[in-house]
Amino acid sequence: MRIVALDKNTRENILSDLLKRDPNNYDTYGETVQEIVNQVKEKKDEAVFAYTKQFDGASINAGNVKVTEAEIKEAMEAVEPELLKIMKKAMDNIRDYHQMQVRRSWFDTKKNGVILGQKVTALESVGVYVPGGKAAYPSSVLMNIIPAEVAGVERIVMVTPPGKDGKVNPVTLTAACLAGATEVYKVGGAQAVAALAFGTQSIPRVNKIVGPGNIFVALAKKAVYGHVSIDSIAGPSEILILADETANPRFVAADLLSQAEHDELASAILVTTSRKLAEKVSAEVDRFVEQLSRKEILEKSLENFGYILVASSMDEAVETANAIASEHLEIVTKDPFAVMTRIRNAGAIFIGEYSSEPLGDYFAGPNHVLPTNGTAKFFSPLGVDDFIKKSSIVYYTREALEPVHKDIIAFAKAERLTAHANSIQVRFEGGGHE
């Protein structure tokens, strides 16, 4: 794994390199995705079923697009009991963590009778996209559905591509049932996103769409934004590890590769103050790559976006971590909590050598749907807040309004909005009620 001395130019070059992974740069797919979205918006079920046949090889129609209770029962019986037990443990941790995020409506009553407040309301419906195909990602199912369920969303609709046999992966389906999905449809790709956004004869529309997917799914979410809300445009996975001479090089190498194995665009970066650690980690990475199953992907990922950066000080290392704003940030230093207080930008922060990133992916409880590609500078992990909306509450009596009504009139007139001013003025014509 390449080792580079960190300086201002190095950091700027790496930041520029990482930004090339942004899904918004893949405009070559944009026209194709927009055509799919337009066709689904216009032809509804007909387009959805045609695209499902074309892309997934499955014969889906109005009679079988929705997963039945019998199919859910069959799926749950097919899942290994041990995996089922582990999934339930993970669910408990995820639910407990997200319960702590729940917001309540609040009201503040002042002495003059004014009541101000905020009403918190769960979204009525949410669509959750879950990748399908040969792989199953039950962890993503749990991470997307449980916060919505905790928030109080009444309709949680999951969509996922079927296999050629027209069935949903049993592990994925089981996770959806356990987590609280109210409906599951056998549709994937951009056509599934469009169906959720605009509705079809078989798939009612939702208010918001969340969940990861390939570039077609990401661009489809971007295309329908405004018709519905979305969580974010997810980019490739990434990890940054901040380490000093006290870090275990074998642990660090293993953690870097845990993200590099996702795909060729995944990013794995170590920023360290120790040249000796850098060299040991590089050697350990090389050894691991020879042993692990996804060798080709690991090699290409590290070649494209893998770096070991040697910083002259922890200040420089922290500055670089904040500039990159990684999806996952591990801190493996002598005093990791002190370093953590200086981190401004990261999706999830893992502290200490036994808090490796996969702990967050599967089990600890915090959400693994995280901002990528530098968006941790302004985005947060998926959570309960993503499934609620807030309304302001205002209550004034005549006695509370009277002392300030002239101020409001003057403000409105300053903006030349005379109807605004009149709305206040009429309440005090003649000194009282008509």
XYZ file of C-alpha atoms in Angstrom:
434
model
C 0.000 0.000 0.000
C 1.475 3.350 -0.993
C 3.000 5.566 1.699
C 3.003 9.326 1.112
C 4.409 12.171 3.189
C 1.526 14.483 4.072
C 1.667 18.148 3.074
C -0.765 20.753 1.763
C -0.378 19.710 -1.885
C -0.768 16.024 -1.056
C -3.986 16.709 0.837
C -5.463 18.841 -1.947
C -4.594 16.223 -4.573
C -6.177 13.431 -2.536
C -9.328 15.494 -1.904
C -9.601 16.162 -5.636
C -9.062 12.474 -6.357
C -11.738 11.369 -3.874
C -14.311 13.771 -5.290
C -14.122 11.953 -8.632
C -16.129 9.195 -6.929
C -19.162 11.483 -6.461
C -22.279 9.897 -8.053
C -23.210 13.331 -9.375
C -20.261 13.052 -11.773
C -21.749 10.084 -13.606
C -23.837 12.092 -16.034
C -23.408 9.438 -18.736
C -26.100 7.434 -16.947
C -28.333 10.438 -16.358
C -30.298 10.267 -19.611
C -30.962 6.540 -19.230
C -32.218 7.008 -15.680
C -34.410 9.970 -16.618
C -35.991 7.942 -19.420
C -36.825 5.126 -16.984
C -38.301 7.611 -14.509
C -40.379 9.266 -17.239
C -41.693 5.937 -18.544
C -42.746 4.796 -15.062
C -44.394 8.151 -14.377
C -46.376 7.863 -17.615
C -47.042 4.128 -18.023
C -46.898 3.085 -14.354
C -47.233 -0.707 -13.831
C -46.645 -1.470 -17.494
C -43.219 0.200 -17.444
C -42.264 -1.212 -14.029
C -42.994 -4.792 -15.088
C -41.252 -4.371 -18.462
C -38.078 -3.002 -16.868
C -38.132 -5.743 -14.223
C -38.204 -8.333 -16.995
C -35.461 -6.517 -18.922
C -33.046 -5.920 -16.043
C -33.831 -8.701 -13.554
C -35.192 -11.399 -15.837
C -38.256 -11.845 -13.616
C -41.869 -12.047 -14.791
C -43.623 -9.716 -12.376
C -47.225 -8.578 -12.728
C -49.990 -6.982 -10.683
C -50.848 -10.373 -9.190
C -47.417 -11.188 -7.780
C -45.519 -7.894 -7.385
C -46.459 -7.608 -3.710
C -44.909 -10.118 -1.317
C -47.552 -12.265 0.377
C -47.787 -13.526 3.965
C -47.125 -17.032 2.654
C -43.894 -15.874 1.001
C -42.783 -14.177 4.231
C -43.458 -17.367 6.211
C -41.540 -19.444 3.653
C -38.598 -17.010 3.820
C -38.437 -17.040 7.610
C -38.394 -20.825 7.663
C -35.474 -20.815 5.204
C -33.206 -18.634 7.365
C -30.707 -20.351 9.629
C -31.916 -20.157 13.274
C -28.510 -18.890 14.430
C -28.567 -16.007 11.928
C -32.126 -15.200 13.001
C -30.966 -15.017 16.618
C -28.067 -12.695 15.703
C -30.335 -10.438 13.654
C -32.698 -10.085 16.624
C -29.797 -9.104 18.908
C -28.673 -6.487 16.392
C -32.250 -5.217 16.096
C -32.462 -4.685 19.847
C -29.270 -2.621 19.806
C -30.375 -0.578 16.790
C -33.828 0.084 18.262
C -32.423 1.046 21.694
C -29.999 3.510 20.113
C -32.624 5.138 17.911
C -35.138 5.378 20.742
C -32.746 7.890 22.297
C -33.196 10.129 19.239
C -36.979 10.452 19.507
C -38.148 14.070 19.642
C -41.258 15.261 21.432
C -43.593 18.115 20.631
C -43.073 21.063 22.973
C -44.913 24.197 24.073
C -43.656 27.288 25.871
C -46.183 29.522 27.663
C -45.171 33.078 28.451
C -46.571 35.354 31.175
C -48.545 37.475 28.685
C -50.499 34.462 27.432
C -48.431 33.776 24.301
C -47.957 30.084 23.514
C -45.188 29.063 21.125
C -44.257 25.525 20.298
C -43.304 22.818 17.867
C -45.450 19.870 16.813
C -43.489 16.787 15.817
C -45.256 14.454 13.380
C -44.022 11.217 11.838
C -44.116 10.989 8.048
C -47.159 9.053 6.854
C -45.241 6.829 4.435
C -41.643 5.964 3.586
C -40.094 3.842 0.858
C -36.971 1.834 1.679
C -34.764 0.668 -1.176
C -32.732 -2.482 -0.526
C -30.239 -3.857 -3.075
C -30.937 -7.380 -4.288
C -29.447 -9.750 -6.802
C -27.113 -12.464 -5.570
C -26.142 -10.612 -2.383
C -28.309 -10.117 0.690
C -27.906 -7.115 2.966
C -30.133 -7.676 6.015
C -28.107 -5.112 7.969
C -29.193 -2.379 5.524
C -32.801 -3.496 5.908
C -32.614 -3.112 9.685
C -30.758 0.208 9.561
C -33.294 1.808 7.210
C -36.553 0.407 8.571
C -36.032 0.494 12.351
C -35.549 4.300 12.651
C -38.727 4.800 10.598
C -40.618 2.390 12.835
C -39.271 4.091 15.973
C -40.304 7.486 14.568
C -43.874 6.215 14.172
C -44.169 5.995 10.375
C -47.412 4.149 9.609
C -46.532 2.841 6.125
C -43.021 1.491 5.600
C -42.702 0.141 2.070
C -39.669 -1.881 1.045
C -38.688 -2.440 -2.573
C -35.968 -4.844 -3.669
C -35.078 -6.563 -6.962
C -36.381 -10.132 -7.311
C -34.346 -13.060 -8.529
C -35.142 -14.558 -11.934
C -37.516 -16.891 -10.122
C -39.575 -13.873 -9.016
C -38.677 -14.337 -5.355
C -37.041 -12.034 -2.821
C -33.919 -13.201 -1.013
C -35.246 -14.949 2.140
C -32.759 -13.269 4.490
C -33.689 -9.821 3.145
C -37.389 -10.593 3.437
C -37.034 -11.942 6.959
C -35.156 -8.820 8.077
C -37.899 -6.631 6.596
C -40.598 -8.520 8.451
C -38.737 -8.427 11.776
C -37.891 -4.723 11.459
C -41.449 -3.606 10.753
C -41.977 -3.216 6.998
C -45.693 -2.986 6.239
C -45.386 -3.822 2.525
C -42.697 -5.375 0.323
C -42.626 -5.151 -3.483
C -40.481 -7.160 -5.905
C -39.094 -4.219 -7.843
C -35.581 -2.799 -8.047
C -33.472 -0.259 -9.882
C -34.479 3.202 -11.065
C -37.956 1.868 -11.877
C -38.568 1.057 -8.199
C -37.561 4.562 -7.121
C -39.855 6.106 -9.732
C -42.742 3.856 -8.681
C -42.345 4.958 -5.057
C -42.134 8.605 -6.074
C -45.126 8.771 -8.435
C -47.164 5.690 -7.586
C -48.490 3.026 -9.951
C -51.627 0.902 -10.034
C -49.895 -1.660 -7.780
C -47.461 0.461 -5.760
C -48.885 3.497 -3.920
C -46.562 6.505 -3.716
C -44.668 7.456 -0.558
C -43.517 10.728 1.006
C -39.821 9.892 1.278
C -37.357 7.384 -0.193
C -34.298 6.118 1.705
C -31.761 3.373 1.238
C -28.596 2.613 -0.746
C -28.318 1.323 -4.294
C -26.164 1.353 -7.418
C -25.541 4.404 -9.594
C -28.927 3.998 -11.329
C -30.728 4.038 -7.975
C -28.696 7.013 -6.749
C -29.424 9.052 -9.880
C -33.100 8.065 -9.816
C -33.392 9.365 -6.248
C -31.797 12.591 -7.427
C -34.262 12.781 -10.352
C -37.389 12.408 -8.190
C -36.226 14.701 -5.385
C -38.803 17.451 -4.974
C -41.683 15.141 -5.857
C -40.686 13.240 -2.723
C -37.988 13.705 -0.102
C -34.876 11.509 -0.100
C -32.183 10.751 2.454
C -29.082 11.458 0.344
C -27.204 10.499 -2.806
C -24.944 7.779 -1.445
C -21.427 7.414 -2.805
C -18.876 4.594 -2.497
C -17.829 3.430 0.970
C -14.816 4.933 2.729
C -12.751 4.713 5.890
C -10.100 6.965 7.410
C -8.025 5.808 10.362
C -6.177 8.279 12.595
C -3.352 6.458 14.363
C -0.133 7.067 16.242
C 2.753 4.799 17.237
C 0.600 2.991 19.833
C -1.727 1.445 17.216
C -1.668 -2.255 16.380
C -0.613 -2.403 12.681
C -2.421 -5.690 12.075
C -5.712 -4.279 13.409
C -5.319 -1.107 11.335
C -4.593 -3.050 8.149
C -7.597 -5.313 8.688
C -9.877 -2.321 9.230
C -8.669 -0.542 6.092
C -9.451 -3.627 4.031
C -12.908 -4.003 5.594
C -13.990 -1.035 3.480
C -11.713 -1.535 0.473
C -13.468 -4.842 -0.270
C -16.798 -3.112 -1.027
C -15.885 -2.130 -4.595
C -13.166 -0.602 -6.762
C -14.283 2.947 -5.867
C -14.079 2.394 -2.097
C -11.546 4.527 -0.266
C -9.230 3.383 2.563
C -6.884 5.946 4.112
C -4.553 5.803 7.108
C -3.267 9.099 8.507
C -0.519 8.518 11.040
C 2.221 10.410 12.867
C 4.440 7.315 12.825
C 6.494 6.335 9.772
C 7.266 3.019 11.469
C 3.557 2.239 11.843
C 2.960 3.233 8.219
C 5.515 0.702 7.000
C 4.165 -2.080 9.241
C 0.564 -1.438 8.149
C 1.577 -1.476 4.480
C 3.249 -4.873 4.943
C 0.228 -6.253 6.839
C -2.143 -5.025 4.102
C -0.104 -6.855 1.463
C -0.234 -10.068 3.503
C -3.981 -9.830 4.093
C -4.752 -9.133 0.431
C -3.135 -12.425 -0.539
C -5.386 -14.296 1.916
C -8.771 -12.619 1.473
C -11.444 -13.709 -0.985
C -12.039 -10.428 -2.826
C -8.411 -10.012 -3.834
C -8.989 -8.318 -7.210
C -11.403 -5.755 -5.785
C -9.069 -5.059 -2.849
C -6.093 -4.497 -5.142
C -7.950 -2.136 -7.459
C -9.564 -0.228 -4.603
C -6.200 0.318 -2.899
C -4.559 1.243 -6.187
C -7.284 3.778 -6.971
C -8.105 5.312 -3.585
C -5.887 3.747 -0.929
C -3.318 5.884 0.898
C -1.079 5.805 3.958
C -0.320 9.408 4.818
C 2.488 10.251 7.226
C 1.786 13.501 9.087
C 4.362 15.613 10.921
C 2.025 16.090 13.912
C -1.343 15.043 15.307
C -2.585 18.577 14.560
C -1.851 18.033 10.878
C -3.428 14.573 10.990
C -6.645 15.906 12.573
C -6.777 18.796 10.086
C -6.549 16.294 7.236
C -9.288 14.088 8.721
C -11.593 17.099 8.997
C -10.829 18.113 5.413
C -11.601 14.633 4.039
C -14.734 14.241 6.236
C -14.801 10.473 5.892
C -17.881 8.273 6.146
C -16.156 6.133 8.796
C -13.410 7.495 11.046
C -11.434 5.301 13.424
C -9.228 6.876 16.094
C -6.475 4.591 17.374
C -4.174 6.790 19.419
C -2.762 6.991 22.941
C -5.634 9.270 24.035
C -8.425 8.695 21.455
C -11.141 10.570 23.367
C -9.022 13.735 23.380
C -8.534 13.406 19.615
C -12.270 12.767 19.136
C -13.132 16.165 20.653
C -11.193 17.821 17.821
C -13.047 16.017 15.033
C -15.638 18.187 13.302
C -16.410 16.169 10.186
C -17.122 12.430 10.122
C -20.127 10.223 9.527
C -19.392 7.814 12.372
C -16.478 7.915 14.815
C -15.025 4.672 16.208
C -12.832 5.138 19.286
C -10.095 2.735 20.358
C -8.613 -0.424 18.896
C -11.588 -2.651 19.716
C -14.186 -0.421 18.057
C -13.607 -1.537 14.486
C -15.860 -0.288 11.697
C -17.760 -3.586 11.075
C -19.050 -3.318 14.665
C -21.005 -0.294 13.459
C -22.080 -1.965 10.220
C -23.844 -4.817 11.959
C -24.318 -4.661 15.659
C -23.514 -1.692 17.909
C -26.729 0.236 17.229
C -25.813 3.575 15.584
C -26.929 3.751 11.971
C -24.584 2.597 9.230
C -26.277 4.739 6.558
C -23.761 7.585 6.626
C -22.756 10.659 4.613
C -20.063 9.937 2.018
C -17.697 11.839 -0.260
C -17.097 14.759 2.085
C -20.793 15.372 2.778
C -20.201 14.683 6.488
C -19.362 18.398 6.558
C -23.106 19.089 6.349
C -25.024 15.771 6.500
C -25.692 13.408 9.409
C -26.224 9.635 9.699
C -29.697 8.338 8.931
C -31.822 8.521 12.060
C -35.233 9.123 13.563
C -35.111 12.791 12.501
C -35.189 11.657 8.876
C -38.666 10.223 9.387
C -40.383 13.127 11.097
C -41.421 16.648 10.201
C -41.999 19.636 12.425
C -44.753 22.267 12.490
C -44.479 25.576 14.346
C -47.226 26.492 16.820
C -48.200 30.150 17.443
C -50.941 31.380 19.802
C -51.441 35.073 20.777
C -54.319 36.643 22.674
C -55.527 40.152 21.804
C -53.822 41.367 24.956
C -50.505 39.859 23.840
C -50.766 41.213 20.282
C -51.821 44.763 21.167
C -48.475 46.038 22.548
C -46.522 44.842 19.479
C -49.043 45.248 16.667
C -47.690 48.615 15.519
C -44.181 47.162 15.292
C -45.461 44.407 13.012
C -47.349 46.912 10.848
C -44.232 49.060 10.511
C -42.116 46.020 9.574
C -44.640 44.945 6.919
C -44.828 48.455 5.438
C -41.024 48.598 5.279
C -41.248 45.594 2.969
C -44.129 47.252 1.048
C -46.448 44.389 1.922
C -49.541 46.408 2.757
C -51.860 43.383 2.949
C -49.633 41.986 5.667
C -49.887 45.271 7.549
C -53.654 45.370 7.036
C -54.061 41.864 8.452
C -52.742 43.181 11.773
C -54.374 46.648 11.556
C -57.970 45.387 11.157
C -57.778 43.716 14.546
C -57.420 47.089 16.259
C -59.748 49.305 14.230
C -61.867 51.484 16.522
C -59.989 50.212 19.549
C -61.946 46.961 19.854
C -64.039 44.226 18.194
C -66.786 45.191 15.744
